[in-house]
mmCIF file of C-alpha atoms in Angstrom:
data_model
loop_
_atom_site.group_PDB
_atom_site.id
_atom_site.type_symbol
_atom_site.label_atom_id
_atom_site.label_comp_id
_atom_site.label_asym_id
_atom_site.label_seq_id
_atom_site.Cartn_x
_atom_site.Cartn_y
_atom_site.Cartn_z
ATOM 1 C CA MET A 262 -16.226 23.254 5.788
ATOM 2 C CA ALA A 263 -16.065 21.540 9.199
ATOM 3 C CA LYS A 264 -13.260 19.083 9.722
ATOM 4 C CA SER A 265 -14.243 15.458 10.117
ATOM 5 C CA THR A 266 -13.572 13.932 13.510
ATOM 6 C CA SER A 267 -13.710 10.381 12.154
ATOM 7 C CA THR A 268 -10.980 8.050 13.393
ATOM 8 C CA GLY A 269 -11.299 5.751 10.373
ATOM 9 C CA PRO A 270 -8.435 5.026 7.996
ATOM 10 C CA SER A 271 -7.261 7.603 5.488
ATOM 11 C CA PRO A 272 -8.273 7.138 1.807
ATOM 12 C CA ALA A 273 -4.782 5.866 0.989
ATOM 13 C CA ALA A 274 -4.854 3.368 3.871
ATOM 14 C CA ALA A 275 -8.364 2.188 2.916
ATOM 15 C CA LYS A 276 -7.261 1.602 -0.665
ATOM 16 C CA THR A 277 -4.178 -0.340 0.463
ATOM 17 C CA GLU A 278 -6.338 -2.490 2.729
ATOM 18 C CA ARG A 279 -8.770 -3.205 -0.118
ATOM 19 C CA LEU A 280 -5.949 -4.243 -2.461
ATOM 20 C CA LEU A 281 -4.491 -6.514 0.213
ATOM 21 C CA ASN A 282 -7.871 -8.140 0.750
ATOM 22 C CA LEU A 283 -8.196 -8.684 -2.992
ATOM 23 C CA VAL A 284 -4.742 -10.271 -3.199
ATOM 24 C CA ILE A 285 -5.580 -12.570 -0.274
ATOM 25 C CA ALA A 286 -8.775 -13.692 -1.952
ATOM 26 C CA LEU A 287 -7.074 -14.348 -5.287
ATOM 27 C CA LEU A 288 -4.166 -16.234 -3.711
ATOM 28 C CA HIS A 289 -6.369 -18.259 -1.413
ATOM 29 C CA THR A 290 -7.974 -20.381 -4.113
ATOM 30 C CA ARG A 291 -6.950 -22.937 -6.728
ATOM 31 C CA GLN A 292 -9.905 -22.089 -8.970
ATOM 32 C CA PRO A 293 -10.733 -18.813 -10.744
ATOM 33 C CA LEU A 294 -13.113 -16.602 -8.762
ATOM 34 C CA SER A 295 -16.092 -14.869 -10.315
ATOM 35 C CA ARG A 296 -16.783 -11.181 -9.757
ATOM 36 C CA ALA A 297 -19.737 -12.133 -7.555
ATOM 37 C CA LYS A 298 -17.555 -14.183 -5.203
ATOM 38 C CA LEU A 299 -14.881 -11.502 -5.089
ATOM 39 C CA ARG A 300 -17.534 -8.960 -4.195
ATOM 40 C CA GLN A 301 -18.601 -11.177 -1.289
ATOM 41 C CA ALA A 302 -15.005 -11.670 -0.123
ATOM 42 C CA VAL A 303 -13.745 -8.063 -0.111
ATOM 43 C CA PRO A 304 -15.557 -5.845 2.440
ATOM 44 C CA ASP A 305 -15.234 -2.609 0.422
ATOM 45 C CA TYR A 306 -16.798 -4.310 -2.588
ATOM 46 C CA ALA A 307 -19.612 -5.795 -0.518
ATOM 47 C CA ARG A 308 -20.541 -2.392 0.908
ATOM 48 C CA SER A 309 -20.637 -0.659 -2.482
ATOM 49 C CA THR A 310 -23.351 -0.431 -5.120
ATOM 50 C CA PRO A 311 -23.034 -2.668 -8.212
ATOM 51 C CA GLU A 312 -21.895 0.302 -10.308
ATOM 52 C CA ALA A 313 -19.313 1.435 -7.731
ATOM 53 C CA PHE A 314 -18.037 -2.144 -7.381
ATOM 54 C CA GLU A 315 -17.457 -2.411 -11.135
ATOM 55 C CA ARG A 316 -15.498 0.853 -11.184
ATOM 56 C CA MET A 317 -13.411 -0.077 -8.130
ATOM 57 C CA PHE A 318 -12.686 -3.583 -9.381
ATOM 58 C CA GLU A 319 -11.531 -2.360 -12.803
ATOM 59 C CA ARG A 320 -9.181 0.176 -11.165
ATOM 60 C CA ASP A 321 -7.877 -2.396 -8.698
ATOM 61 C CA LYS A 322 -7.154 -4.927 -11.453
ATOM 62 C CA ASP A 323 -5.067 -2.356 -13.318
ATOM 63 C CA GLU A 324 -3.277 -1.375 -10.102
ATOM 64 C CA LEU A 325 -2.331 -4.956 -9.220
ATOM 65 C CA ARG A 326 -0.956 -5.564 -12.695
ATOM 66 C CA ALA A 327 0.970 -2.280 -12.542
ATOM 67 C CA LEU A 328 2.548 -3.546 -9.304
ATOM 68 C CA GLY A 329 3.740 -6.661 -11.134
ATOM 69 C CA ILE A 330 1.215 -9.057 -9.574
ATOM 70 C CA PRO A 331 0.339 -11.775 -12.145
ATOM 71 C CA LEU A 332 -3.463 -11.452 -12.190
ATOM 72 C CA ARG A 333 -4.947 -13.975 -14.624
ATOM 73 C CA THR A 334 -8.333 -13.877 -16.363
ATOM 74 C CA GLU A 335 -9.591 -17.407 -17.080
ATOM 75 C CA PRO A 336 -12.920 -19.114 -17.783
ATOM 76 C CA ILE A 337 -14.606 -20.483 -14.667
ATOM 77 C CA ASP A 338 -16.082 -23.402 -16.612
ATOM 78 C CA ALA A 339 -14.174 -24.946 -19.520
ATOM 79 C CA PHE A 340 -17.442 -25.563 -21.371
ATOM 80 C CA PHE A 341 -18.951 -22.111 -20.757
ATOM 81 C CA ASP A 342 -16.513 -19.239 -21.236
ATOM 82 C CA ASP A 343 -19.071 -16.444 -21.049
ATOM 83 C CA GLU A 344 -18.185 -15.529 -17.422
ATOM 84 C CA PRO A 345 -14.517 -14.825 -16.720
ATOM 85 C CA GLY A 346 -12.865 -15.737 -13.434
ATOM 86 C CA TYR A 347 -9.794 -14.281 -11.783
ATOM 87 C CA ARG A 348 -6.837 -15.714 -9.914
ATOM 88 C CA ILE A 349 -3.168 -14.999 -9.173
ATOM 89 C CA ASP A 350 -0.706 -17.461 -10.678
ATOM 90 C CA GLN A 351 1.174 -18.707 -7.612
ATOM 91 C CA ARG A 352 4.139 -19.910 -9.675
ATOM 92 C CA GLU A 353 4.754 -16.423 -11.017
ATOM 93 C CA TYR A 354 3.882 -14.676 -7.762
ATOM 94 C CA ALA A 355 6.100 -16.741 -5.454
ATOM 95 C CA LEU A 356 9.679 -15.673 -4.783
ATOM 96 C CA PRO A 357 12.538 -17.995 -5.707
ATOM 97 C CA GLU A 358 14.533 -19.596 -2.904
ATOM 98 C CA ILE A 359 16.584 -16.962 -1.079
ATOM 99 C CA ASP A 360 19.612 -17.398 1.179
ATOM 100 C CA PHE A 361 19.928 -14.942 4.077
ATOM 101 C CA ALA A 362 22.992 -13.869 6.020
ATOM 102 C CA PRO A 363 22.807 -14.249 9.835
ATOM 103 C CA ASP A 364 22.155 -10.539 10.413
ATOM 104 C CA GLU A 365 19.414 -10.564 7.778
ATOM 105 C CA LEU A 366 17.772 -13.529 9.503
ATOM 106 C CA ALA A 367 17.865 -11.560 12.749
ATOM 107 C CA VAL A 368 15.992 -8.685 11.089
ATOM 108 C CA LEU A 369 13.445 -11.117 9.638
ATOM 109 C CA GLY A 370 12.942 -12.557 13.110
ATOM 110 C CA LEU A 371 12.081 -9.127 14.464
ATOM 111 C CA ALA A 372 9.710 -8.520 11.544
ATOM 112 C CA ALA A 373 7.997 -11.878 12.126
ATOM 113 C CA ARG A 374 7.280 -10.850 15.713
ATOM 114 C CA ALA A 375 5.516 -7.723 14.466
ATOM 115 C CA TRP A 376 3.614 -9.638 11.781
ATOM 116 C CA GLY A 377 2.343 -12.040 14.436
ATOM 117 C CA GLN A 378 0.387 -9.171 15.972
ATOM 118 C CA ALA A 379 -1.397 -8.149 12.769
ATOM 119 C CA SER A 380 -1.284 -10.980 10.229
ATOM 120 C CA LEU A 381 -4.697 -11.617 8.670
ATOM 121 C CA ALA A 382 -6.345 -9.318 11.200
ATOM 122 C CA GLY A 383 -9.698 -7.576 10.899
ATOM 123 C CA PRO A 384 -11.111 -7.293 7.384
ATOM 124 C CA ALA A 385 -8.455 -9.652 5.988
ATOM 125 C CA ALA A 386 -9.627 -12.486 8.243
ATOM 126 C CA GLN A 387 -13.216 -11.565 7.393
ATOM 127 C CA ALA A 388 -12.404 -11.975 3.694
ATOM 128 C CA LEU A 389 -11.089 -15.498 4.318
ATOM 129 C CA ARG A 390 -14.162 -16.448 6.323
ATOM 130 C CA LYS A 391 -16.438 -15.257 3.516
ATOM 131 C CA LEU A 392 -14.517 -17.353 1.003
ATOM 132 C CA ASP A 393 -15.079 -20.407 3.207
ATOM 133 C CA ALA A 394 -18.790 -19.641 3.403
ATOM 134 C CA ALA A 395 -18.929 -19.324 -0.380
ATOM 135 C CA GLY A 396 -17.545 -22.854 -0.756
ATOM 136 C CA VAL A 397 -14.219 -21.838 -2.299
ATOM 137 C CA VAL A 398 -11.446 -24.450 -1.970
ATOM 138 C CA ARG A 399 -8.552 -22.817 -0.168
ATOM 139 C CA ASP A 400 -4.875 -23.317 -0.977
ATOM 140 C CA GLU A 401 -3.321 -23.053 2.499
ATOM 141 C CA SER A 402 0.231 -23.128 1.146
ATOM 142 C CA SER A 403 -0.144 -19.925 -0.842
ATOM 143 C CA VAL A 404 -1.465 -17.441 1.724
ATOM 144 C CA ALA A 405 0.747 -14.373 1.791
ATOM 145 C CA GLY A 406 1.605 -12.757 5.113
ATOM 146 C CA ILE A 407 0.221 -9.282 5.623
ATOM 147 C CA GLU A 408 2.492 -6.434 6.634
ATOM 148 C CA PRO A 409 1.392 -4.745 9.885
ATOM 149 C CA LEU A 410 1.060 -1.041 10.463
ATOM 150 C CA LEU A 411 4.253 0.685 11.584
ATOM 151 C CA HIS A 412 3.995 2.279 14.989
ATOM 152 C CA THR A 413 5.847 5.527 15.706
ATOM 153 C CA PRO A 414 5.658 8.069 18.524
ATOM 154 C CA ASP A 415 5.691 10.942 16.011
ATOM 155 C CA PRO A 416 2.119 12.333 15.636
ATOM 156 C CA ALA A 417 3.073 13.763 12.229
ATOM 157 C CA PHE A 418 3.827 10.329 10.786
ATOM 158 C CA GLU A 419 0.403 9.411 9.373
ATOM 159 C CA PRO A 420 -0.473 12.754 7.717
ATOM 160 C CA VAL A 421 3.039 12.982 6.250
ATOM 161 C CA ARG A 422 2.896 9.379 5.012
ATOM 162 C CA ASP A 423 -0.445 10.037 3.313
ATOM 163 C CA ALA A 424 0.902 13.221 1.721
ATOM 164 C CA VAL A 425 3.924 11.326 0.368
ATOM 165 C CA LEU A 426 1.712 8.586 -1.097
ATOM 166 C CA GLU A 427 -0.686 11.057 -2.685
ATOM 167 C CA HIS A 428 1.892 13.665 -3.792
ATOM 168 C CA CYS A 429 0.010 16.312 -1.829
ATOM 169 C CA PRO A 430 1.649 19.574 -0.612
ATOM 170 C CA ILE A 431 1.541 20.162 3.146
ATOM 171 C CA THR A 432 2.379 22.904 5.626
ATOM 172 C CA PHE A 433 3.548 22.534 9.224
ATOM 173 C CA ASP A 434 5.375 24.262 12.065
ATOM 174 C CA TYR A 435 8.964 23.058 12.355
ATOM 175 C CA ARG A 436 11.487 23.539 15.146
ATOM 176 C CA GLY A 437 14.984 23.570 13.672
ATOM 177 C CA GLY A 438 18.211 22.523 15.340
ATOM 178 C CA SER A 439 18.655 26.012 16.805
ATOM 179 C CA GLY A 440 15.224 25.800 18.478
ATOM 180 C CA ASP A 441 13.563 28.413 16.247
ATOM 181 C CA LEU A 442 9.984 27.657 15.206
ATOM 182 C CA ALA A 443 8.996 28.429 11.602
ATOM 183 C CA ARG A 444 6.143 27.636 9.239
ATOM 184 C CA ARG A 445 7.210 25.405 6.335
ATOM 185 C CA HIS A 446 5.427 24.750 3.035
ATOM 186 C CA VAL A 447 6.691 21.660 1.217
ATOM 187 C CA GLN A 448 6.036 19.121 -1.517
ATOM 188 C CA PRO A 449 6.739 15.759 0.198
ATOM 189 C CA TRP A 450 8.994 13.323 -1.662
ATOM 190 C CA GLY A 451 9.840 10.473 0.681
ATOM 191 C CA LEU A 452 9.600 9.211 4.260
ATOM 192 C CA THR A 453 12.669 7.336 5.514
ATOM 193 C CA SER A 454 13.753 5.752 8.793
ATOM 194 C CA TRP A 455 17.405 6.344 9.632
ATOM 195 C CA HIS A 456 19.248 5.718 12.900
ATOM 196 C CA GLY A 457 15.954 5.232 14.764
ATOM 197 C CA ARG A 458 14.275 8.439 13.542
ATOM 198 C CA TRP A 459 11.852 9.249 10.701
ATOM 199 C CA TYR A 460 12.862 11.879 8.142
ATOM 200 C CA LEU A 461 10.848 13.635 5.448
ATOM 201 C CA THR A 462 12.641 14.559 2.232
ATOM 202 C CA ALA A 463 10.812 17.267 0.325
ATOM 203 C CA HIS A 464 10.973 20.360 -1.855
ATOM 204 C CA ASP A 465 10.717 23.460 0.350
ATOM 205 C CA LEU A 466 8.488 25.883 -1.565
ATOM 206 C CA ASP A 467 9.537 28.958 0.444
ATOM 207 C CA ARG A 468 13.242 28.310 -0.166
ATOM 208 C CA ASP A 469 12.766 26.701 -3.600
ATOM 209 C CA ALA A 470 15.231 23.973 -2.650
ATOM 210 C CA PRO A 471 15.332 20.343 -1.454
ATOM 211 C CA ARG A 472 15.215 19.983 2.322
ATOM 212 C CA VAL A 473 15.209 17.262 5.010
ATOM 213 C CA PHE A 474 12.933 17.406 8.089
ATOM 214 C CA ARG A 475 12.998 15.280 11.231
ATOM 215 C CA LEU A 476 9.460 14.217 12.093
ATOM 216 C CA ASP A 477 10.048 14.570 15.838
ATOM 217 C CA ARG A 478 10.692 18.295 15.248
ATOM 218 C CA VAL A 479 7.332 18.865 13.560
ATOM 219 C CA VAL A 480 5.072 20.752 15.991
ATOM 220 C CA GLY A 481 1.402 19.815 15.785
ATOM 221 C CA LEU A 482 -0.178 18.032 12.840
ATOM 222 C CA PRO A 483 0.728 18.920 9.232
ATOM 223 C CA GLN A 484 -2.099 20.359 7.124
ATOM 224 C CA ARG A 485 -2.757 19.846 3.431
ATOM 225 C CA ALA A 486 -1.885 22.872 1.350
ATOM 226 C CA GLY A 487 -2.866 21.832 -2.156
ATOM 227 C CA ARG A 488 -4.431 19.148 -4.301
ATOM 228 C CA PRO A 489 -2.999 15.600 -4.552
ATOM 229 C CA GLY A 490 -0.956 14.745 -7.623
ATOM 230 C CA GLY A 491 0.087 18.327 -8.319
ATOM 231 C CA TYR A 492 3.831 17.659 -8.609
ATOM 232 C CA ALA A 493 6.294 14.916 -9.523
ATOM 233 C CA VAL A 494 8.962 13.347 -7.324
ATOM 234 C CA PRO A 495 12.454 13.494 -8.908
ATOM 235 C CA GLU A 496 13.286 10.194 -10.587
ATOM 236 C CA ASP A 497 16.854 10.294 -9.255
ATOM 237 C CA LEU A 498 15.803 10.944 -5.650
ATOM 238 C CA ASP A 499 18.189 9.343 -3.141
ATOM 239 C CA ALA A 500 16.481 10.060 0.166
ATOM 240 C CA LEU A 501 19.146 8.370 2.283
ATOM 241 C CA ALA A 502 21.920 10.385 0.650
ATOM 242 C CA MET A 503 19.970 13.599 1.325
ATOM 243 C CA ILE A 504 19.537 12.655 4.978
ATOM 244 C CA ARG A 505 23.203 11.786 5.389
ATOM 245 C CA ARG A 506 24.275 15.072 3.831
ATOM 246 C CA SER A 507 21.891 16.919 6.127
ATOM 247 C CA ALA A 508 23.400 15.121 9.134
ATOM 248 C CA GLY A 509 26.956 15.905 8.037
ATOM 249 C CA GLU A 510 27.788 12.481 6.650
ATOM 250 C CA ASP A 511 28.280 13.539 3.023
ATOM 251 C CA GLY A 512 31.923 12.518 2.913
ATOM 252 C CA GLU A 513 33.190 16.050 2.185
ATOM 253 C CA ARG A 514 34.793 16.275 5.646
ATOM 254 C CA SER A 515 35.288 12.588 6.340
ATOM 255 C CA THR A 516 37.325 10.929 9.062
ATOM 256 C CA THR A 517 38.971 7.555 8.564
ATOM 257 C CA VAL A 518 38.081 5.153 11.364
ATOM 258 C CA ARG A 519 40.007 1.969 12.119
ATOM 259 C CA LEU A 520 38.298 -0.823 14.073
ATOM 260 C CA LEU A 521 39.003 -4.341 15.274
ATOM 261 C CA VAL A 522 35.868 -6.430 14.734
ATOM 262 C CA ARG A 523 35.269 -9.962 15.996
ATOM 263 C CA ASP A 524 34.484 -12.468 13.218
ATOM 264 C CA GLY A 525 30.732 -13.002 12.776
ATOM 265 C CA ALA A 526 29.817 -9.764 14.576
ATOM 266 C CA ALA A 527 28.810 -6.214 13.561
ATOM 267 C CA ALA A 528 27.599 -7.161 10.077
ATOM 268 C CA SER A 529 26.270 -3.644 9.378
ATOM 269 C CA LEU A 530 29.743 -2.209 9.997
ATOM 270 C CA ARG A 531 31.364 -4.812 7.787
ATOM 271 C CA ARG A 532 29.096 -3.918 4.883
ATOM 272 C CA ARG A 533 30.268 -0.288 4.913
ATOM 273 C CA ALA A 534 33.926 -0.952 5.735
ATOM 274 C CA ARG A 535 36.962 -2.262 3.905
ATOM 275 C CA GLU A 536 39.776 -4.522 5.068
ATOM 276 C CA SER A 537 42.661 -2.487 6.459
ATOM 277 C CA ALA A 538 46.267 -2.979 5.493
ATOM 278 C CA ALA A 539 47.475 -1.037 8.539
ATOM 279 C CA GLY A 540 50.399 -2.536 10.428
ATOM 280 C CA GLY A 541 50.177 -4.468 13.653
ATOM 281 C CA ASP A 542 49.037 -7.938 14.551
ATOM 282 C CA VAL A 543 45.357 -8.843 14.292
ATOM 283 C CA PRO A 544 44.196 -11.312 16.972
ATOM 284 C CA GLU A 545 42.914 -14.642 15.721
ATOM 285 C CA GLY A 546 39.157 -14.486 15.108
ATOM 286 C CA TRP A 547 39.215 -10.723 14.469
ATOM 287 C CA SER A 548 39.461 -8.401 11.443
ATOM 288 C CA ARG A 549 40.866 -4.920 11.125
ATOM 289 C CA LEU A 550 38.448 -2.677 9.186
ATOM 290 C CA GLU A 551 38.486 0.902 7.956
ATOM 291 C CA LEU A 552 35.608 3.186 6.982
ATOM 292 C CA ASP A 553 35.191 6.887 6.257
ATOM 293 C CA VAL A 554 32.490 8.827 8.092
ATOM 294 C CA GLY A 555 31.424 12.451 8.246
ATOM 295 C CA SER A 556 30.160 12.389 11.840
ATOM 296 C CA LEU A 557 31.594 10.269 14.641
ATOM 297 C CA THR A 558 28.541 10.478 16.903
ATOM 298 C CA PRO A 559 26.259 7.989 15.047
ATOM 299 C CA LEU A 560 29.180 5.578 14.670
ATOM 300 C CA ALA A 561 29.951 5.866 18.407
ATOM 301 C CA ARG A 562 26.397 4.721 19.147
ATOM 302 C CA GLU A 563 26.766 1.756 16.780
ATOM 303 C CA VAL A 564 30.160 0.708 18.175
ATOM 304 C CA THR A 565 28.866 1.006 21.746
ATOM 305 C CA ALA A 566 25.888 -1.208 20.909
ATOM 306 C CA ALA A 567 28.288 -3.880 19.601
ATOM 307 C CA GLY A 568 29.849 -4.128 23.080
ATOM 308 C CA PRO A 569 33.009 -6.258 23.354
ATOM 309 C CA HIS A 570 32.832 -7.342 19.719
ATOM 310 C CA VAL A 571 34.282 -4.065 18.363
ATOM 311 C CA HIS A 572 37.398 -2.191 19.553
ATOM 312 C CA VAL A 573 38.334 1.294 18.324
ATOM 313 C CA GLU A 574 41.933 1.705 17.188
ATOM 314 C CA ALA A 575 41.573 5.187 15.683
ATOM 315 C CA PRO A 576 40.773 8.016 15.974
ATOM 316 C CA ALA A 577 41.174 8.705 19.691
ATOM 317 C CA GLU A 578 38.101 10.996 19.621
ATOM 318 C CA LEU A 579 35.881 8.071 18.646
ATOM 319 C CA ALA A 580 37.442 5.836 21.309
ATOM 320 C CA GLU A 581 36.709 8.485 23.936
ATOM 321 C CA GLN A 582 33.079 8.878 22.789
ATOM 322 C CA VAL A 583 32.567 5.103 23.042
ATOM 323 C CA ALA A 584 34.262 4.973 26.450
ATOM 324 C CA GLU A 585 32.069 7.830 27.693
ATOM 325 C CA ARG A 586 28.923 5.997 26.617
ATOM 326 C CA LEU A 587 30.084 2.773 28.249
ATOM 327 C CA ARG A 588 30.824 4.631 31.485
ATOM 328 C CA ALA A 589 27.300 6.080 31.381
ATOM 329 C CA VAL A 590 25.836 2.574 30.947
ATOM 330 C CA LEU A 591 27.915 1.328 33.861
ATOM 331 C CA ALA A 592 26.809 4.200 36.090
ATOM 332 C CA ALA A 593 23.150 3.715 35.141
ATOM 333 C CA HIS A 594 23.358 0.107 36.364
ATOM 334 C CA GLY A 595 24.950 1.005 39.694
ATOM 335 C CA GLY A 596 28.559 0.455 38.727
ATOM 336 C CA GLY A 597 31.439 2.668 39.705
ATOM 337 C CA ALA A 598 33.369 5.006 37.419
ATOM 338 C CA ALA A 599 35.689 3.171 35.034
#
């Protein structure tokens, strides 16, 4: 069968978009919505036949409730309860008040910038316009922000993401750390971002063992190699632990690192570290921290990025790696050798 050249969204992406549109419609009103109005508001429903709409809507209702979204069925008219209406209870849906640490607020600020490019875009905005045209009273305070698409330079990202969501086996050419190219057949488990790269955790069918793959080492586009839903992801899967073990950070050959960290800085380091009881005076406004790592290279990048707010006390190998990176930064900006 010829391959489709359509550039439209994948089935998984289309379904996610439809569910988001449905949630927007149900949150954007103070009154229960009839099926007819929901069909007008959600583009996928509007384009479908009455029979297909009924099937989709029943599946989507079950899916929202399975996700923990409080979808209510209520009479539209108190005197005539023959036609049910639907809404999302805002009191149950809303999050309680949350306090964020400074570093968490910084991450939220970056996320808000991305959301500003995609919030209520395309079909989502169209759904809101159709609700206005239908005469539905909007509750402006309850509109949920919409998460944008993640952008990545790895061409394999989208087909791998879809395979993970659908539990579909895939095959692809993979260039390992030694540079050798080999065909791999896997059952995808998870897709995780770590230290600026995307990693696939999966069961390697040829080796009959769990494996980790860097997406930027996948050559070409992965191809489906089986039917969706043909396997189960382990319930105890810890994708991040698998990735760390693969990168040599499993703690079996750990090195103890001692750092001086300025108060209020390097929050990600503080989370993983412990206060050190090592001798020596600690300058006012600083803390001495210790942490155990399997590989010094990722930590050297993190310490370098912290600039003058983190000083390496031990080991000397880490201090030299950081100094080398700082010298490279200096040289790249026209400075002399330190």
